[in-house]
Each structure stands twice: as C-alpha cells, then as structure tokens.
Amino acid sequence: MKLNSKAILIAAAVFLSACTNNGGFGAGGTGAGGAGGTGDVSDPTTVAYFQQSIGDRVLFLVDQHTLTTEATKILNEQAVWLMNNGEFSAVVEGHADEQGTSAYNLALSGRRANSAIEYLVSRGVSPARLKSLPLGKERPIAICSEEACYSQNRRAVTVVAAAGLS
Amino acid sequence: MRLIKSVTLALVCLCAAQIATAQNGPLRIEITEGVIEPLPVAVPDFIAENPAAQDVAVNIARVIASDLSGTGLFREIPHDAFISQITSFSSPVQYSDWKAINAQALVSGAVSVASDGRMTVKFRVFDVFSDTPLGDGLQFGGTTGSWRRIAHKVADVVYSRITGEGGYFDSRVVFVSESGPKNKRLKRLAVMDYDGANLQYLTDASAIVLAPRFSPAGDRVLYTSYETGFPRVNILNVGTVKRRALDVQAEALTFAPRFGPDGNTVVLSLSQGGNTDIYKTTVNGGDLQRLTSTPAIETAPGFSPDGKRIVFESDRSGTQQLYVMGANGGEATRISFGKGRYGTPVWSPRGDLIAFTKQANGRFHIGVMRTDGSEERLLTASFLDEGPTWSPNGRVIMFTRESKGAAGARALYSVDITGRNLRRVSTEGAASDPAWSPLLK
C-alpha cells in the first residue's frame, strides 16, 4: 500500500500538460500506471468521475482550517468513492492563498490537508491510504491578487492514484 | 591593522559650518538616526604597478566605490571633478586639492600582479579635512581571480574605519532563484556575492525548494526541499554541492530549519497530524527533541547569537505572534504586542534586535524590535514583504518583496535598520528567501 509519490507527480504533470485551464498542483492526478487516463466522467470507478462528478477539492475561509458544510458534503462522497475503490490511495494536498508568510502558510496548509484526512477517516477510510502534502502558497491555482482567486487557492485537494505501484 | 580610536563624534557633514567641527576629530559616521547626508568619498583608480595589473586596478576601485555608495552612507565624487591625480602610492597626498572638491574621505591604492598570477593590493584611507591618514596602510594578497573579494575586503576596512562598525561587503547570499508563472513556479537554490556578482546555482529546478539558511561558517546550507514529493529539510555542502535529507523521523514533514551557533544544532518545524511544532535536532538528524507542544502553529524558530534562546512564531494566542523561549524549550514569553500579525523572527548577529515580518491592514512590513519586544519600528511597507535576513554586521536587512497581481514576481530588497536606503538587490531573474552569510574568512 505504499504510495508512489513520484508516480503521482509525474502523472499530475502529464495531466497538467493536457489540461492547461487547470494549472498548478491540485489540478488532480490521473490514476498512474494504467488506471486509464482521466477516464469516463460518468463511470463511477474512474478518476475523472472522482475529480469532476464528486469534486476533488474543498475550500476554506481565510486563515481557517475547519470544514464548511459544503466541504463535508464533498468529503462524504469522496469517502464513499474511496471505500468503493479500494485499490486507490490518496495524497491530500493542502494549499493557502498568498496572504501570509511562507512557513506559516505551509503549516496552515498542513492543517487544511489534515482536516480533510481526519474527516475521510471518520467516514471509514483507512488512514493508511491517506497522506498529507502541505504546499503552502507554492501552487496557487488562480493567480490574481484578489479574493476571487484567493478563495480558490485556499483548498485541500484529494489526489487519488492506483496504489501498490512501488 | 590599527583601528581608529573609538572617539564618538557627531555626523561629519558637507556643510561649511560644520567643517570646523570635522577638523577637530577623526572622520566618523555614526550609523544611527542622524545620518542623512552621505559622506563624500573619492576613490581614484588604483595605480597599476605593472601592465598586468591595469584592468584589475580600475575594477577594484569601482567595486570599492560601489560598495561604499551602496550603503547610502557615502557618496562617490565623480572622477572628472578631481584636481589631483594619484600617480604614486607613496607620494604625499595634496589634501587641499581633495578639500577643494569636498572629498571628506579619500581611498588610494595600488595593485601589482606577479608572473605567477599572484596579486598584491595595497591601500590607504585618508581623512581629508584632518590632513591625516585614517589608520595604517594595509595590503591584501590573492589570485587575480579573487579581485572582487579583495575589493570587498578593502571596502570593509574603509567602512569599518569610518563607521566604527564591522563591515559586510565580503559576504554571500544564498537564495531561491525563481522562473515561470505564479502557478508553476520553478525554484532553484542559488548563491551569489552580497551585491549579486558570482552567481552559482546549487540545485536544479526539478523540485520546490524553500528558505535556505547558512551555517555559522557559511560552508553549509539548510533548506526545505520537495525532492521526495513532500517537504523535508535538507543539508547541502556549498563547496561540493552534495546534499542529503535530514532524516529526523521516517516520513516526517519538516521545514523552516536554522542552524544553532555551534553549527551542529538545528531547529526546525515538524508537522504531524496537521499540527506544527518546533523541534531541535543535529545536522545528522539525531537527538530529536520536541521544544513546543501546543495545538498551535509554531514555526520559524531561530537562535539568539549566544545559542541560549530561541525566537519563534506561534498562533497560540489566536493570531501569529513572536515568542522567546530557552534553547531547550519550556515556557515561552510573548514579545510582540502591536496591532497585526508577526512572523519570521530573526535575531540580529549583534544580539540587540529581532527582525520580523508584520501584517497589518492588508499590508506587509519588515520591522525590528528589541529582543524584549520594545521599540518596534517598521522599516518597509508594501503589498508583500517577508522573510528578513541580517547583514553580518547587523546594520542592513535583506528580504523578499513580491509584486501584486497575476504577473506578480518576487525580488530581493535591502534596507538599513534606520529604514533608509531601500534598494533592490541585483539578481538575474526573480528571487526570494535570501539568507546572508557571515563575513567570509
């Protein structure tokens, strides 16, 4: 069950190059190593379904890491999907907007990733399948310096990948 | 080398009314609140004592002049204003010719290059209005390839003799060199002279790197790398560029490292289950010791110069604030009480001040306070300033400034602890997270 993070990063990079309107980390990964690209959005066993039909990310208020009602709804569905697709593991990326010092934002993004992980675990997902990746303000998905962008950047993104590759 | 006696004298200024005062004591700049008018200094080309020394003699004088005027404390007198020319290192100085153009200090020197490439640089500093040399003549030797370092060393001596402070020109800065757009930024560790010359890359751009910090001897760098996909503190040897992870704990997320003054102790942040605390370890990753244990975010630790205390930031009160605790942890005393948030504290190498980043009313500031939190002064203000680092003499702060918007880019800036002389540090491209080395040996 050990996650191959390198494979995920490579897969994420491949995905990004194919999908330029969704740049940066947190654009999601494809199931690496033969999980079949992004797959069919309507097929509940695919990564594409997880990313687009369920939603792979939850958003946070300024300087907060508590989950909103909207966030718990998404995480409920993520948990169900992960329970149904046991061959997948997930790296939960935490992110912060640019308003804040680098080390603090890194720690804050770790809190956010952990909030999502703790919730998924409370819904039955084994903690062994989940890993936290705090990215601070290193990988914004929206690049303006306005709240319209900041609100998208304060996120925790569940990046799923077929496990057992290593 | 004989240093000037530490006679305290008020600012020596250009104005005629004060020239008489200047004649009564040695040339001196007090780097405190008083210095507004830069001191005029003449730095003629150094004399080339043989043809092989010709280019380097000119270049050395240029770097010395640039170091001095870059401090904002000196103003170089243009060469075309000179009445006297220095044609020989040993002939007497015509003080009246330098007084006539209001040069208060004069730096003269000579360079010779031997057939084996060894270079000798001699120089003298003169207090023009006192008709006397300021200290003895000095001589530095080295290879022609080290001419920049020798120029910085000469400038450090000149600066020291006139200000009574240690110099800072013969130093390096390790930083993160950046390229690419905001959402796909490529980052590499790089090191350069304090003035931007002699750039050298230490890592490639394959993994995010953050916040490098020099060892007390300047030979190693601690930094955070995402090489494994996850943030982990690494240690890199500047000479060999060899690096390794600091394996404090299997799969631990670690960041924000700093060396202790012994060069062996390391403080860092370790994040576990979403909670970030401060730990102490060694460069080998051994003896892991937890120094804070609250549910708060506790990060950006750094030692006092004597190694007895650690300053750090914590949001245990609800917002980011600065705290000081003993080197082994224990009870911490909050030192920041102003309005706003405080982070990234760094103890001055002189021990007297702590520099920090402050956020208030949507603006970012670099500021300094005494180590008990008193006498807070903000030195800068912008959309985003952060991450101060001290010059080796504790008189100048370098930091990262980021511009606003989708095209926002980071650059290095420096500012005096008086808040004056804000300037951009020359780097090839975008840059962030500077850390100043100690004076080179």
mmCIF file with all atom_site columns, N, CA and C in Angstrom, chain B residues 186-207:
data_model
loop_
_atom_site.group_PDB
_atom_site.id
_atom_site.type_symbol
_atom_site.label_atom_id
_atom_site.label_alt_id
_atom_site.label_comp_id
_atom_site.label_asym_id
_atom_site.label_entity_id
_atom_site.label_seq_id
_atom_site.pdbx_PDB_ins_code
_atom_site.Cartn_x
_atom_site.Cartn_y
_atom_site.Cartn_z
_atom_site.occupancy
_atom_site.B_iso_or_equiv
_atom_site.pdbx_formal_charge
_atom_site.auth_seq_id
_atom_site.auth_comp_id
_atom_site.auth_asym_id
_atom_site.auth_atom_id
_atom_site.pdbx_PDB_model_num
ATOM 1  N N  . LEU B 1 186 ? 9.154  27.664 -11.003 1.00 0.00 ? 186 LEU B N  1
ATOM 2  C CA . LEU B 1 186 ? 10.317 26.793 -10.868 1.00 0.00 ? 186 LEU B CA 1
ATOM 3  C C  . LEU B 1 186 ? 11.276 27.460 -9.903  1.00 0.00 ? 186 LEU B C  1
ATOM 4  N N  . LYS B 1 187 ? 11.843 26.663 -9.011  1.00 0.00 ? 187 LYS B N  1
ATOM 5  C CA . LYS B 1 187 ? 12.707 27.225 -7.978  1.00 0.00 ? 187 LYS B CA 1
ATOM 6  C C  . LYS B 1 187 ? 14.021 26.461 -7.906  1.00 0.00 ? 187 LYS B C  1
ATOM 7  N N  . ARG B 1 188 ? 15.109 27.213 -7.772  1.00 0.00 ? 188 ARG B N  1
ATOM 8  C CA . ARG B 1 188 ? 16.432 26.602 -7.612  1.00 0.00 ? 188 ARG B CA 1
ATOM 9  C C  . ARG B 1 188 ? 17.160 27.344 -6.506  1.00 0.00 ? 188 ARG B C  1
ATOM 10 N N  . LEU B 1 189 ? 17.944 26.594 -5.757  1.00 0.00 ? 189 LEU B N  1
ATOM 11 C CA . LEU B 1 189 ? 18.812 27.262 -4.789  1.00 0.00 ? 189 LEU B CA 1
ATOM 12 C C  . LEU B 1 189 ? 19.965 27.882 -5.548  1.00 0.00 ? 189 LEU B C  1
ATOM 13 N N  . ALA B 1 190 ? 20.341 29.079 -5.155  1.00 0.00 ? 190 ALA B N  1
ATOM 14 C CA . ALA B 1 190 ? 21.472 29.750 -5.775  1.00 0.00 ? 190 ALA B CA 1
ATOM 15 C C  . ALA B 1 190 ? 22.229 30.517 -4.708  1.00 0.00 ? 190 ALA B C  1
ATOM 16 N N  . VAL B 1 191 ? 23.488 30.811 -5.001  1.00 0.00 ? 191 VAL B N  1
ATOM 17 C CA . VAL B 1 191 ? 24.302 31.597 -4.074  1.00 0.00 ? 191 VAL B CA 1
ATOM 18 C C  . VAL B 1 191 ? 25.033 32.654 -4.893  1.00 0.00 ? 191 VAL B C  1
ATOM 19 N N  . MET B 1 192 ? 25.189 33.828 -4.320  1.00 0.00 ? 192 MET B N  1
ATOM 20 C CA . MET B 1 192 ? 25.874 34.923 -5.019  1.00 0.00 ? 192 MET B CA 1
ATOM 21 C C  . MET B 1 192 ? 26.589 35.793 -4.003  1.00 0.00 ? 192 MET B C  1
ATOM 22 N N  . ASP B 1 193 ? 27.480 36.677 -4.510  1.00 0.00 ? 193 ASP B N  1
ATOM 23 C CA . ASP B 1 193 ? 28.060 37.673 -3.621  1.00 0.00 ? 193 ASP B CA 1
ATOM 24 C C  . ASP B 1 193 ? 26.933 38.578 -3.143  1.00 0.00 ? 193 ASP B C  1
ATOM 25 N N  . TYR B 1 194 ? 27.156 39.294 -2.057  1.00 0.00 ? 194 TYR B N  1
ATOM 26 C CA . TYR B 1 194 ? 26.071 40.111 -1.497  1.00 0.00 ? 194 TYR B CA 1
ATOM 27 C C  . TYR B 1 194 ? 25.549 41.132 -2.514  1.00 0.00 ? 194 TYR B C  1
ATOM 28 N N  . ASP B 1 195 ? 26.406 41.510 -3.480  1.00 0.00 ? 195 ASP B N  1
ATOM 29 C CA . ASP B 1 195 ? 25.999 42.521 -4.460  1.00 0.00 ? 195 ASP B CA 1
ATOM 30 C C  . ASP B 1 195 ? 25.489 41.902 -5.769  1.00 0.00 ? 195 ASP B C  1
ATOM 31 N N  . GLY B 1 196 ? 25.280 40.579 -5.774  1.00 0.00 ? 196 GLY B N  1
ATOM 32 C CA . GLY B 1 196 ? 24.685 39.933 -6.943  1.00 0.00 ? 196 GLY B CA 1
ATOM 33 C C  . GLY B 1 196 ? 25.699 39.320 -7.904  1.00 0.00 ? 196 GLY B C  1
ATOM 34 N N  . ALA B 1 197 ? 26.986 39.580 -7.694  1.00 0.00 ? 197 ALA B N  1
ATOM 35 C CA . ALA B 1 197 ? 28.007 39.031 -8.592  1.00 0.00 ? 197 ALA B CA 1
ATOM 36 C C  . ALA B 1 197 ? 28.268 37.553 -8.265  1.00 0.00 ? 197 ALA B C  1
ATOM 37 N N  . ASN B 1 198 ? 28.953 36.877 -9.185  1.00 0.00 ? 198 ASN B N  1
ATOM 38 C CA . ASN B 1 198 ? 29.387 35.481 -8.972  1.00 0.00 ? 198 ASN B CA 1
ATOM 39 C C  . ASN B 1 198 ? 28.241 34.530 -8.629  1.00 0.00 ? 198 ASN B C  1
ATOM 40 N N  . LEU B 1 199 ? 27.178 34.589 -9.426  1.00 0.00 ? 199 LEU B N  1
ATOM 41 C CA . LEU B 1 199 ? 26.028 33.716 -9.207  1.00 0.00 ? 199 LEU B CA 1
ATOM 42 C C  . LEU B 1 199 ? 26.387 32.251 -9.470  1.00 0.00 ? 199 LEU B C  1
ATOM 43 N N  . GLN B 1 200 ? 25.941 31.383 -8.571  1.00 0.00 ? 200 GLN B N  1
ATOM 44 C CA . GLN B 1 200 ? 26.152 29.944 -8.772  1.00 0.00 ? 200 GLN B CA 1
ATOM 45 C C  . GLN B 1 200 ? 24.881 29.213 -8.345  1.00 0.00 ? 200 GLN B C  1
ATOM 46 N N  . TYR B 1 201 ? 24.404 28.297 -9.195  1.00 0.00 ? 201 TYR B N  1
ATOM 47 C CA . TYR B 1 201 ? 23.225 27.515 -8.831  1.00 0.00 ? 201 TYR B CA 1
ATOM 48 C C  . TYR B 1 201 ? 23.650 26.296 -8.026  1.00 0.00 ? 201 TYR B C  1
ATOM 49 N N  . LEU B 1 202 ? 22.864 25.968 -7.013  1.00 0.00 ? 202 LEU B N  1
ATOM 50 C CA . LEU B 1 202 ? 23.216 24.846 -6.133  1.00 0.00 ? 202 LEU B CA 1
ATOM 51 C C  . LEU B 1 202 ? 22.314 23.633 -6.362  1.00 0.00 ? 202 LEU B C  1
ATOM 52 N N  . THR B 1 203 ? 21.105 23.862 -6.920  1.00 0.00 ? 203 THR B N  1
ATOM 53 C CA . THR B 1 203 ? 20.218 22.745 -7.249  1.00 0.00 ? 203 THR B CA 1
ATOM 54 C C  . THR B 1 203 ? 19.597 23.020 -8.615  1.00 0.00 ? 203 THR B C  1
ATOM 55 N N  . ASP B 1 204 ? 18.990 21.988 -9.219  1.00 0.00 ? 204 ASP B N  1
ATOM 56 C CA . ASP B 1 204 ? 18.242 22.233 -10.443 1.00 0.00 ? 204 ASP B CA 1
ATOM 57 C C  . ASP B 1 204 ? 16.803 22.579 -10.070 1.00 0.00 ? 204 ASP B C  1
ATOM 58 N N  . ALA B 1 205 ? 15.954 22.754 -11.063 1.00 0.00 ? 205 ALA B N  1
ATOM 59 C CA . ALA B 1 205 ? 14.600 23.249 -10.792 1.00 0.00 ? 205 ALA B CA 1
ATOM 60 C C  . ALA B 1 205 ? 13.583 22.121 -10.692 1.00 0.00 ? 205 ALA B C  1
ATOM 61 N N  . SER B 1 206 ? 14.040 20.880 -10.463 1.00 0.00 ? 206 SER B N  1
ATOM 62 C CA . SER B 1 206 ? 13.113 19.746 -10.517 1.00 0.00 ? 206 SER B CA 1
ATOM 63 C C  . SER B 1 206 ? 12.203 19.635 -9.294  1.00 0.00 ? 206 SER B C  1
ATOM 64 N N  . ALA B 1 207 ? 12.568 20.265 -8.195  1.00 0.00 ? 207 ALA B N  1
ATOM 65 C CA . ALA B 1 207 ? 11.727 20.179 -7.000  1.00 0.00 ? 207 ALA B CA 1
ATOM 66 C C  . ALA B 1 207 ? 11.630 21.561 -6.366  1.00 0.00 ? 207 ALA B C  1
#
